[in-house]
Tab-separated table of C-alpha atoms in Angstrom:
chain	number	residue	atom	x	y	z
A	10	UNK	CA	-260.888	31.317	-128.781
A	11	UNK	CA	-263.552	32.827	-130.907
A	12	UNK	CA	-267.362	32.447	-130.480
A	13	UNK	CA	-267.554	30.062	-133.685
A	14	UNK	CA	-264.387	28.018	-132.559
A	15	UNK	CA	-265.848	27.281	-129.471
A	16	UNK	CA	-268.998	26.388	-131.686
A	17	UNK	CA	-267.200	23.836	-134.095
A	18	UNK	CA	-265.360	22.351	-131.243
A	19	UNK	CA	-268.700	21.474	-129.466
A	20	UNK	CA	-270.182	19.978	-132.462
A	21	UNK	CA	-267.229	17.964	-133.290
A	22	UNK	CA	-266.591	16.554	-129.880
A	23	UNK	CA	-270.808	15.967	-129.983
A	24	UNK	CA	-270.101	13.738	-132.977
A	25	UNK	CA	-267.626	11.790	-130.987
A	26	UNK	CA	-270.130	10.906	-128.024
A	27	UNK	CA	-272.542	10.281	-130.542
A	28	UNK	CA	-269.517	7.905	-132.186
A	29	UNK	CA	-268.451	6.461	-128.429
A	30	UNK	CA	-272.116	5.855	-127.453
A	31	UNK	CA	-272.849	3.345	-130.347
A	32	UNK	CA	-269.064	2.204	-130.511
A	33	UNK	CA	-269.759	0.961	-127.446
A	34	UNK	CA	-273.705	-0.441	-127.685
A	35	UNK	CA	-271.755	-2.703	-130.268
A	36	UNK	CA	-269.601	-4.155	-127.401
A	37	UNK	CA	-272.604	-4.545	-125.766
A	38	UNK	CA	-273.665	-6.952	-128.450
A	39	UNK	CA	-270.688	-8.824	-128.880
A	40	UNK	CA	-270.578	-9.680	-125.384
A	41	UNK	CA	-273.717	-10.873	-125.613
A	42	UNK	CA	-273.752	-12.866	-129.025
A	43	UNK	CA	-270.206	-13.695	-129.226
A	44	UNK	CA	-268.304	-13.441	-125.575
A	45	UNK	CA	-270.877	-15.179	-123.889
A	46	UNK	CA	-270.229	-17.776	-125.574
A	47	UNK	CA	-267.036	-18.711	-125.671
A	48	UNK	CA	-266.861	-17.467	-121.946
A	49	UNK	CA	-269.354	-17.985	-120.123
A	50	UNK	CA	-269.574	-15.042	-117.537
A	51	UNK	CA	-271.993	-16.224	-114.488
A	52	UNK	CA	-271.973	-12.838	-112.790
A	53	UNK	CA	-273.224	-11.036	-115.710
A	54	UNK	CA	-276.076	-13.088	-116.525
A	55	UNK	CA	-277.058	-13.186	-112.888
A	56	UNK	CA	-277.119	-9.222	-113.446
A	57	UNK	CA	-279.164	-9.627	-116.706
A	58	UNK	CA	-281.653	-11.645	-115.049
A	59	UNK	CA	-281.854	-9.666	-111.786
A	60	UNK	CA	-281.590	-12.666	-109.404
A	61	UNK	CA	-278.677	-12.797	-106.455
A	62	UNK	CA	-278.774	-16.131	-104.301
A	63	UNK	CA	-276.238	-14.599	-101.420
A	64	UNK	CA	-275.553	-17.680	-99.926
A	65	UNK	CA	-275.259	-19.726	-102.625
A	66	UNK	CA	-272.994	-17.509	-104.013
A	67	UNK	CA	-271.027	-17.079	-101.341
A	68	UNK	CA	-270.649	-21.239	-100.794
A	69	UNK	CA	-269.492	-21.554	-104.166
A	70	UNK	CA	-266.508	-19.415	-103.302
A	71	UNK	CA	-265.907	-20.903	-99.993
A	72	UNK	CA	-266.274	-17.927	-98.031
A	73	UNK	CA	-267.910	-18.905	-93.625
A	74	UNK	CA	-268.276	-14.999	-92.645
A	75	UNK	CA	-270.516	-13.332	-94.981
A	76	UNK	CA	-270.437	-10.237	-92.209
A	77	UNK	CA	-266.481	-10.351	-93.531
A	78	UNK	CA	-267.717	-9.852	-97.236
A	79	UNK	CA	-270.980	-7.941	-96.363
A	80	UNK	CA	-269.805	-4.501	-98.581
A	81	UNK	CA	-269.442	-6.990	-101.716
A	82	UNK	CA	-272.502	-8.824	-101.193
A	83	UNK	CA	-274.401	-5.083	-100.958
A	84	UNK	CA	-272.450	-3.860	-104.085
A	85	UNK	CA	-273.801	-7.258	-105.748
A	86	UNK	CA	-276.992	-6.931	-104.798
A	87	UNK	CA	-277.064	-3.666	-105.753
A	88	UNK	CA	-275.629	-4.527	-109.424
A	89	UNK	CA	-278.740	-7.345	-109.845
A	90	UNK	CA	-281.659	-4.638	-108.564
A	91	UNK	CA	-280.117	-2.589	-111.286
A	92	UNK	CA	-280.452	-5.339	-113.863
A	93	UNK	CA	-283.996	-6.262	-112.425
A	94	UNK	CA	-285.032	-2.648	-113.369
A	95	UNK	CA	-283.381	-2.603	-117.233
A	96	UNK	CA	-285.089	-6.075	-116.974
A	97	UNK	CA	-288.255	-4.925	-116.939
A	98	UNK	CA	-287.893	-2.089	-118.898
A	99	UNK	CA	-286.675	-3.946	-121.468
A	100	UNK	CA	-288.666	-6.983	-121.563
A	101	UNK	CA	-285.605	-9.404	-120.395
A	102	UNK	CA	-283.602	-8.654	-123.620
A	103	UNK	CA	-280.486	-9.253	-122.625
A	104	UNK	CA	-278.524	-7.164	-125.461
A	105	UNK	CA	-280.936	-3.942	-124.142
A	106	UNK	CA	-279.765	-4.477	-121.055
A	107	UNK	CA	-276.058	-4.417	-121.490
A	108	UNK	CA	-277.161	-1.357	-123.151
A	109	UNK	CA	-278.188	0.302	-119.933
A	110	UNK	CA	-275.144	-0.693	-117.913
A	111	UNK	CA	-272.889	0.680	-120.987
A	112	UNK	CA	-275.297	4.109	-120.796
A	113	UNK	CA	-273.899	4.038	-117.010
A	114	UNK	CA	-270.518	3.792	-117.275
A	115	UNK	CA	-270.900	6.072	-120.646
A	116	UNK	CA	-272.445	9.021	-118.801
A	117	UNK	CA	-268.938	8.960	-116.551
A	118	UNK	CA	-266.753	8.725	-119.893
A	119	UNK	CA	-268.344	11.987	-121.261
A	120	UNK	CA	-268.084	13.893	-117.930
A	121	UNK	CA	-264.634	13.049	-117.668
A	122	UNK	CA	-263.857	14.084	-121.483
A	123	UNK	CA	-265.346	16.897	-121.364
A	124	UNK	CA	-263.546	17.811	-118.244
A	125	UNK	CA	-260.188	17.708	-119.906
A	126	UNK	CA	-258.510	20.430	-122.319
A	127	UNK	CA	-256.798	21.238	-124.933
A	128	UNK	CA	-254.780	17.653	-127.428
A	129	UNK	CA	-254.709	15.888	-123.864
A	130	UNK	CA	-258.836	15.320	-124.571
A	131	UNK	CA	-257.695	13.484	-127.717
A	132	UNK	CA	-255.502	11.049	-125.889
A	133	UNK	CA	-257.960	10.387	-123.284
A	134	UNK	CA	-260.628	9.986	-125.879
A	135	UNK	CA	-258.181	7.054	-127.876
A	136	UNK	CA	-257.721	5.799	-124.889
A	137	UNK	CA	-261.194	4.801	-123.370
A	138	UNK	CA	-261.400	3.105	-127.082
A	139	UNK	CA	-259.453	0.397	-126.198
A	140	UNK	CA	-261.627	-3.253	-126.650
A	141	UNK	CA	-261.379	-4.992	-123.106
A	142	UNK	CA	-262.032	-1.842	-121.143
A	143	UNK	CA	-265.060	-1.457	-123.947
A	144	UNK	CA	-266.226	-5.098	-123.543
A	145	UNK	CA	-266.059	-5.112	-119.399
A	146	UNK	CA	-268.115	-1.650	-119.049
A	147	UNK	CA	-270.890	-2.494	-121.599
A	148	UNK	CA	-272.075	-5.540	-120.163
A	149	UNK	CA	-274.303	-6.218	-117.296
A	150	UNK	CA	-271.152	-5.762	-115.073
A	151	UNK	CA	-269.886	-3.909	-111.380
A	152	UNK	CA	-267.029	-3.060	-113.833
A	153	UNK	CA	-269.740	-0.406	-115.868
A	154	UNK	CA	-270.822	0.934	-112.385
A	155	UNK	CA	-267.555	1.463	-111.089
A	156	UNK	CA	-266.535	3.464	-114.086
A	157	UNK	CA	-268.985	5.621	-114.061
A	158	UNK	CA	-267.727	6.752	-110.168
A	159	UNK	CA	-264.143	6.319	-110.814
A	160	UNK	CA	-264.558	8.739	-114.043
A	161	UNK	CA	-266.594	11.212	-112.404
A	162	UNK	CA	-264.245	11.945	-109.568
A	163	UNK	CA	-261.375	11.855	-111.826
A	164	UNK	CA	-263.233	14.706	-113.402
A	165	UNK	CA	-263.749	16.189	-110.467
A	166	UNK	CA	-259.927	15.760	-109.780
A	167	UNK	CA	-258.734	17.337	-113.374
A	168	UNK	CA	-260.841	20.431	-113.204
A	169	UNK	CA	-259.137	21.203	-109.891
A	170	UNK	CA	-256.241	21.751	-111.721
A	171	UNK	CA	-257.702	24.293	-114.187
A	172	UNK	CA	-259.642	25.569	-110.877
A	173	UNK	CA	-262.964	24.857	-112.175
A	174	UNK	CA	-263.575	21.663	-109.912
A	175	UNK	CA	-267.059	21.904	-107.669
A	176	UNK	CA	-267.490	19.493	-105.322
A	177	UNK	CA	-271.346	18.721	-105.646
A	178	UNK	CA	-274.058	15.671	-105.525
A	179	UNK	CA	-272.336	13.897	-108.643
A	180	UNK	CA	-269.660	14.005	-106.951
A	181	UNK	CA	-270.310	13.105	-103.582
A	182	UNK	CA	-272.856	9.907	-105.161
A	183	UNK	CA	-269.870	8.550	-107.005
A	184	UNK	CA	-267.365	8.551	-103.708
A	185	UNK	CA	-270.343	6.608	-101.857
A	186	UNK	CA	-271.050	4.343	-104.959
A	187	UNK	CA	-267.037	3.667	-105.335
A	188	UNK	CA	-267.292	3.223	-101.135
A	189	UNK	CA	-269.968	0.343	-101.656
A	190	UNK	CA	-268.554	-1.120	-104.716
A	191	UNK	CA	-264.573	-0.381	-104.397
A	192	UNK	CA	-263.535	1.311	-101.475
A	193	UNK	CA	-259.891	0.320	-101.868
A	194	UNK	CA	-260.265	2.679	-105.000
A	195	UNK	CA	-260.469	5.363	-102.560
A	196	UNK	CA	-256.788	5.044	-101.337
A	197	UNK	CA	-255.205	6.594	-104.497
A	198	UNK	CA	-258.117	9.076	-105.064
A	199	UNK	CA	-257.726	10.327	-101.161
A	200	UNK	CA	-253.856	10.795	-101.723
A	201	UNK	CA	-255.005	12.502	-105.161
A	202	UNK	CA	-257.751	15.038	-103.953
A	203	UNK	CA	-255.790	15.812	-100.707
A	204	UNK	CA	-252.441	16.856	-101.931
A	205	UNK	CA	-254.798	18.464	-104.919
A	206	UNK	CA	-256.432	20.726	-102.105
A	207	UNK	CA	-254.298	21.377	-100.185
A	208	UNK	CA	-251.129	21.575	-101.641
A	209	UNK	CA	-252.104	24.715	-103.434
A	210	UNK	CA	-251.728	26.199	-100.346
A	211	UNK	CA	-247.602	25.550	-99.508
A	212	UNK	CA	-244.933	26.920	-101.133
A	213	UNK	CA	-243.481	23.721	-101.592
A	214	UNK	CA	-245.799	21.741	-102.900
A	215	UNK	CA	-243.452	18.879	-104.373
A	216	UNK	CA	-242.155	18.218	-100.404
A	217	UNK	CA	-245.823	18.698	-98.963
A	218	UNK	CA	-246.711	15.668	-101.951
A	219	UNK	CA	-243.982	13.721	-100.630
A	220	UNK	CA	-244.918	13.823	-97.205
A	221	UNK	CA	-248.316	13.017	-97.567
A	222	UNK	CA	-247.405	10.254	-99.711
A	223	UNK	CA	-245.013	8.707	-97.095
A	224	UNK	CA	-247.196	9.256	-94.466
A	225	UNK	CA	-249.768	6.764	-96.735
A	226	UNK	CA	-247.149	4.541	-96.679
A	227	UNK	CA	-246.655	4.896	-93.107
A	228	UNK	CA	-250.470	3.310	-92.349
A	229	UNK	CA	-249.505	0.456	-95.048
A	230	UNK	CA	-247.021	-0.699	-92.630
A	231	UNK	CA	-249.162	-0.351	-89.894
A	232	UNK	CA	-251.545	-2.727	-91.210
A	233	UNK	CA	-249.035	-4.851	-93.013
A	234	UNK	CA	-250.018	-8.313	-91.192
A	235	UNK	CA	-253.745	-7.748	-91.988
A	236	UNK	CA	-252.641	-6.964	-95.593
A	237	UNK	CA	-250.424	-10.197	-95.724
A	238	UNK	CA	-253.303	-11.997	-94.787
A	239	UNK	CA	-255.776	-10.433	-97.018
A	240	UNK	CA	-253.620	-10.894	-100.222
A	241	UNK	CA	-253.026	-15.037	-98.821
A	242	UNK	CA	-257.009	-15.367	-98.492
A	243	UNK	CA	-257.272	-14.240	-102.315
A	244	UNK	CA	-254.547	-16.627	-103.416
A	245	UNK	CA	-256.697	-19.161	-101.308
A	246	UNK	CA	-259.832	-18.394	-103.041
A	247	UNK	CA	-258.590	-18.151	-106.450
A	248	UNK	CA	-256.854	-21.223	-106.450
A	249	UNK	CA	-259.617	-23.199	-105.153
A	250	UNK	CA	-262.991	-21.243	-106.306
A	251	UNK	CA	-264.553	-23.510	-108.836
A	252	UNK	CA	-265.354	-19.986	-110.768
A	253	UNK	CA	-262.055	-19.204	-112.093
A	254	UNK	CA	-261.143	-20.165	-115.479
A	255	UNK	CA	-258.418	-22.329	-116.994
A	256	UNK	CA	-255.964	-19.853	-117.235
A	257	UNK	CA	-255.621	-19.602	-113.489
A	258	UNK	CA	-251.777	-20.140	-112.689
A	259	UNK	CA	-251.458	-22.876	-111.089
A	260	UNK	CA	-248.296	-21.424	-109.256
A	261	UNK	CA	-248.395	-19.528	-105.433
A	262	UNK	CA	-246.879	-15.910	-106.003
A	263	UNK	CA	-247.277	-14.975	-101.762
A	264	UNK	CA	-245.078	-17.379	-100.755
A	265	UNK	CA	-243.585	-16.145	-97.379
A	266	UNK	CA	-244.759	-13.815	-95.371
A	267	UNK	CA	-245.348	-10.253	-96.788
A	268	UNK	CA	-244.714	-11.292	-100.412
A	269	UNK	CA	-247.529	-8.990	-100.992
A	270	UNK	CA	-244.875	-5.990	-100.539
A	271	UNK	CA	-241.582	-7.548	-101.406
A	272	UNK	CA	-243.337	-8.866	-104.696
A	273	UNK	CA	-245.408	-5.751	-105.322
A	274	UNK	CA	-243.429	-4.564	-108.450
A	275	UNK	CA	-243.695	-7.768	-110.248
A	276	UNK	CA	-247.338	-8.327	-109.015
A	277	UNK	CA	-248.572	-4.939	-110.382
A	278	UNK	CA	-246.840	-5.326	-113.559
A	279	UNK	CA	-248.356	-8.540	-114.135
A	280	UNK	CA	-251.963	-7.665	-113.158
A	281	UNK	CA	-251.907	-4.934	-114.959
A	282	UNK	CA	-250.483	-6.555	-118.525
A	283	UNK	CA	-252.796	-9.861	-118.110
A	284	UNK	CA	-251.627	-12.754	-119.844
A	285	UNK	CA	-248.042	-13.746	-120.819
A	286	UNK	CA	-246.503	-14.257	-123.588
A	287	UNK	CA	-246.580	-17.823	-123.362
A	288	UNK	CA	-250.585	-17.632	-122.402
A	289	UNK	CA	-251.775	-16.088	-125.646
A	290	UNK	CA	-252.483	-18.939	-127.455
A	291	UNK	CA	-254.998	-20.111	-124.325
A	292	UNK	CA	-257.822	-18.190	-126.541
A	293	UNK	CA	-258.373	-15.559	-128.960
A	294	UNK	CA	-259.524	-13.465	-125.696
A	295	UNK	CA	-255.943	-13.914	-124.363
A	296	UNK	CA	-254.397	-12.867	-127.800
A	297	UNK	CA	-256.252	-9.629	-127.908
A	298	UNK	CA	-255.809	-9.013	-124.697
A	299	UNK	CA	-251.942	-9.267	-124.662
A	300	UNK	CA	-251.606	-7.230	-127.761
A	301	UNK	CA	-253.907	-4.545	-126.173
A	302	UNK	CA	-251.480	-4.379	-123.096
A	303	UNK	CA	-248.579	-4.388	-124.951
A	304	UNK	CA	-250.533	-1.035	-126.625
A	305	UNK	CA	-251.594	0.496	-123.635
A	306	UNK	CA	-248.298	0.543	-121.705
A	307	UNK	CA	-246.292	1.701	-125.070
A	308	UNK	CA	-248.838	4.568	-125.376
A	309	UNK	CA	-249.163	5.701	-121.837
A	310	UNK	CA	-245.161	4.958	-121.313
A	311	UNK	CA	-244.495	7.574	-124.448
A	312	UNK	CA	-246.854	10.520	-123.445
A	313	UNK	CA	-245.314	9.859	-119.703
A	314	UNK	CA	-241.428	9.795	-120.554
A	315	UNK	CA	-242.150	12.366	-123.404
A	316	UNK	CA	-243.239	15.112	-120.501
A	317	UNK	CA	-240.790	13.501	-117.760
A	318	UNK	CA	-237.649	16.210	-118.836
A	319	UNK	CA	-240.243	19.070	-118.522
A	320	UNK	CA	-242.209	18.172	-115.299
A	321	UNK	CA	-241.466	19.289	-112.398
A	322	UNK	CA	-241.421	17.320	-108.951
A	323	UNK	CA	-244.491	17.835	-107.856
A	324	UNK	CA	-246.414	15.908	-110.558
A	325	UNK	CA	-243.546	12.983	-110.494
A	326	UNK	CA	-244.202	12.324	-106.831
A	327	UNK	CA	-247.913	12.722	-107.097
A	328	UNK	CA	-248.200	10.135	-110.268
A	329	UNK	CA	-246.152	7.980	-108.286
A	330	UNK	CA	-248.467	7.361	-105.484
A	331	UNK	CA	-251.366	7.395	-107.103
A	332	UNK	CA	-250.572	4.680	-109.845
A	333	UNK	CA	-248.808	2.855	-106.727
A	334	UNK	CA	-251.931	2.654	-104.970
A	335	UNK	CA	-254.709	2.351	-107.429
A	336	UNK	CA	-252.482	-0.343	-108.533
A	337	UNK	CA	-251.158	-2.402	-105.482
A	338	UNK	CA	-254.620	-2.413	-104.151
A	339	UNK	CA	-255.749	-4.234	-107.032
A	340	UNK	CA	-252.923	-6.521	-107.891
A	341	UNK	CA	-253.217	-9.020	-105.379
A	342	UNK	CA	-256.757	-10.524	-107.385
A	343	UNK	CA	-255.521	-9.933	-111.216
A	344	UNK	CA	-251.997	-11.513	-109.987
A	345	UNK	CA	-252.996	-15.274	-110.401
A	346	UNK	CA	-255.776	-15.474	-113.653
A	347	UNK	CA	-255.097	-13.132	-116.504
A	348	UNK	CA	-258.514	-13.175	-117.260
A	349	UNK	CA	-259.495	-11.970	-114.431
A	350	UNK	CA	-256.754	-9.045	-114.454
A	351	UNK	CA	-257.894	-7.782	-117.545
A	352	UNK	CA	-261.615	-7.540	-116.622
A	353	UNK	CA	-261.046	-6.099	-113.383
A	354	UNK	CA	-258.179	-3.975	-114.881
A	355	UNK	CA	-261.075	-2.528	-116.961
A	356	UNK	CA	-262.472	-1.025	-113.582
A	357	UNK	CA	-259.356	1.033	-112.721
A	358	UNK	CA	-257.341	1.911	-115.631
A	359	UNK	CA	-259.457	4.928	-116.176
A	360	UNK	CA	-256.953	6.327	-113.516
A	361	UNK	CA	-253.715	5.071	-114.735
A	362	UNK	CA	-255.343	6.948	-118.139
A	363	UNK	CA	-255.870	10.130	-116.250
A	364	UNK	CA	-252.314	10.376	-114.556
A	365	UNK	CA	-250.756	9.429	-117.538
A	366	UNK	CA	-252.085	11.038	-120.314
A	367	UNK	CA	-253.721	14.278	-119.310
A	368	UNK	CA	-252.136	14.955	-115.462
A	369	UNK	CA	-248.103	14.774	-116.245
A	370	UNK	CA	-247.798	17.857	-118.078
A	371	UNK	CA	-246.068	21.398	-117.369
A	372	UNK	CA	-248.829	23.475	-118.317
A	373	UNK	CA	-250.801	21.450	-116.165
A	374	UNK	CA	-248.855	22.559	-113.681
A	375	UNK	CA	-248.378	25.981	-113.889
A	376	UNK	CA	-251.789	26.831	-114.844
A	377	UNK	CA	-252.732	25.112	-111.313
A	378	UNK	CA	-250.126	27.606	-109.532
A	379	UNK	CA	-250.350	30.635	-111.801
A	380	UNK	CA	-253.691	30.517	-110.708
A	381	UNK	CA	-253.848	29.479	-107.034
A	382	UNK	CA	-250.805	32.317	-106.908
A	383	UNK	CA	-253.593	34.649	-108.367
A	384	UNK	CA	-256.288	33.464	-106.370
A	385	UNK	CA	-254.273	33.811	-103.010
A	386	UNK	CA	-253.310	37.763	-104.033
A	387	UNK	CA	-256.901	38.556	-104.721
A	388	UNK	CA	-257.760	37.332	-101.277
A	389	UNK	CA	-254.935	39.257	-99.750
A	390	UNK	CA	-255.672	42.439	-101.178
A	391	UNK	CA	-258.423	44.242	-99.033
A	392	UNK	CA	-259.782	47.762	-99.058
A	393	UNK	CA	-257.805	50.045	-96.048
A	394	UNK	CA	-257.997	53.929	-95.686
A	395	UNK	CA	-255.367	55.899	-96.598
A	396	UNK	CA	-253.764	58.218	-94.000
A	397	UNK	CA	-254.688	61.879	-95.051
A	398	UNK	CA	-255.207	65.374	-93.194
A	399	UNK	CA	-257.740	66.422	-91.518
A	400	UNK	CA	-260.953	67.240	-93.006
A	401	UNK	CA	-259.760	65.334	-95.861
A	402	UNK	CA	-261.939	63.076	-97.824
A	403	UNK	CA	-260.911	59.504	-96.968
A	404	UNK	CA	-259.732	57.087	-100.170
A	405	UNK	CA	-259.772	53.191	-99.987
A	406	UNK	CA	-256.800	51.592	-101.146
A	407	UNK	CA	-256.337	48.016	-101.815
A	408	UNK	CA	-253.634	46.698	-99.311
A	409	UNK	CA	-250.726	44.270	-100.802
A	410	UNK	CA	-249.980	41.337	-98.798
């Protein structure tokens, strides 16, 4: 690409941050003026004004061991220091400060961008568009905190591939602030970095993502009886927290034991879409919401079965597990309250976004091999003496593996 290409591609893509940043300081506002409102979101106005009563809050949800919840409660607190500190830089305005958790989660959004190549960027870039994820991460929200780690690891993840991925301090902040916040994030992010890193190094890369992916699986089953009771203890609380809006299905989806596997399909399908078809007319929130879902899966299901014929196994396997996990781990809370899906959907989807639109390609692919292949015969080629006579000067010659 020539020096002035490079040029006008910098200053458009400029103009499109400059586009996203206020795009999204107008979410910002509607949630304040308008969402706010009609929903009234405790959480975030407990951020805005910087106060956290930890066992009030936890009484209202019915929860005895607070040592059980104690990474929550520190990823809570955390969220209401930070929204002490826009408080007082901003006077209490409530609108300002939405505006500083947006600039959080908006820092991520450009890393990530920037991070991916060629038309996939423009996908991405529609993508992170989309009104619900915009309304959850530019609010006073975990949600805007939680993007901004989940985005800069995924980042991290997609330069791998083009072999420009450094693990440094961005990185290793986000993996602690997604510990605090989300650790069950880290599952599919784990699978993703480790058959990333070291897959590059077997021949057979789709068996050696296979492997690792069943042997994920393998401590899932291991823990499946603290699982089954995890999932029933968030039916519990959902059903019965007095926080939980009227959309809440009133119906038990883990029924017998380990319906939190044998229902996992259905679960994740429904956590991730939000509200039904017969739920839309519960609120204009629930309308947009369902015809945003309906967008997002017809989108991300195109660009995925448009690449499927070309891929090859490796990347099927690998987008397998990693949607499987970044979604099972979730389901289990957006399962019951569409509402609730959708805003904690926001948190996540940045990954479903990532493997769908810019990971499951061919070029991907062989630009990650092509190079590691290059990579690994530059290492293998070292400097030996050539056998000559006697009194001979002696020549180095690279040696071929």
């Amino acid at each position: 690409m020539a020096r002035s290409e490079v040029r006008t591609t910098r200053i458009t893509w400029g103009i499109f941050y400059a586009f996203l940043y206020f795009y999204r300081c107008a979410y910002s506002v509607l949630g304040e003026v308008l969402v706010m409102r009609v929903t009234p979101i405790s959480d975030t106005r407990a951020y805005q004004t910087g106060t956290f009563e930890q066992a009030e809050y936890w009484e209202t949800f019915g929860v005895d061991s607070l040592t059980e919840w104690g990474q929550t409660i520190l990823a809570t607190g955390i969220t209401a220091w930070i929204g002490s500190v826009f408080g007082r830089v901003f006077g209490g305005n409530p609108i300002l400060i939405n505006i500083g958790f947006q600039t959080i989660a908006f820092v991520g959004l450009v890393r990530l961008l920037s991070a991916v190549s060629g038309p996939k960027r423009k996908y991405a870039a529609a993508l992170v568009l989309l009104p619900s994820f915009s309304l959850w991460t530019s609010i006073a929200s975990k949600e805007a905190i939680v993007t901004m780690a989940l985005t800069i690891l995924s980042a991290y993840i997609v330069k791998m591939y083009d072999h420009r991925g450094r693990l440094g301090p961005m990185e290793l902040f986000a993996a602690v602030v997604l510990y605090v916040f989300k650790a069950h994030y880290l599952a599919a992010i784990a699978y993703f970095w480790t058959v990333t890193v070291v897959g590059r190094f077997f021949r057979q890369r789709a068996a050696f993502a296979l492997v690792a992916g069943l042997a994920s699986l393998t401590v899932l089953y291991v823990v499946r009886d603290k699982v089954d009771r995890m999932a029933d203890s968030v039916q519990t609380l959902i059903l019965t927290g007095t926080n939980f809006g009227r959309s809440t299905r009133a119906e038990l989806f883990f029924v017998d034991p380990y319906d939190v596997f044998w229902r996992a399909p259905e679960g994740m399908l429904r956590a991730f879409f939000g509200p039904s078809l017969e739920q839309v007319g519960l609120s204009p929130l629930h309308m947009i919401a369902f015809l945003e879902s309906s967008v997002l899966i017809a989108v991300l299901g195109f660009l995925a079965l448009r690449e499927l014929p070309r891929l090859p196994a490796y990347s099927v396997i690998v987008a397998s597990f990693v949607l499987f996990w970044i979604g099972f781990v979730n389901y289990p809370v957006g399962v019951m309250n569409p509402g609730s899906a959708i805003r904690y959907r926001s948190g996540w989807v940045i990954l479903v976004i990532v493997v769908c639109a810019t990971f499951l390609s061919r070029q991907v692919y062989i630009r990650w091999v092509q190079t590691s292949r290059a990579r690994s015969s530059s290492r293998d080629k070292t400097p030996v003496l050539e056998h000559v006579s006697p009194g001979s000067p002696q020549i180095l010659k690279p040696e071929h593996g």
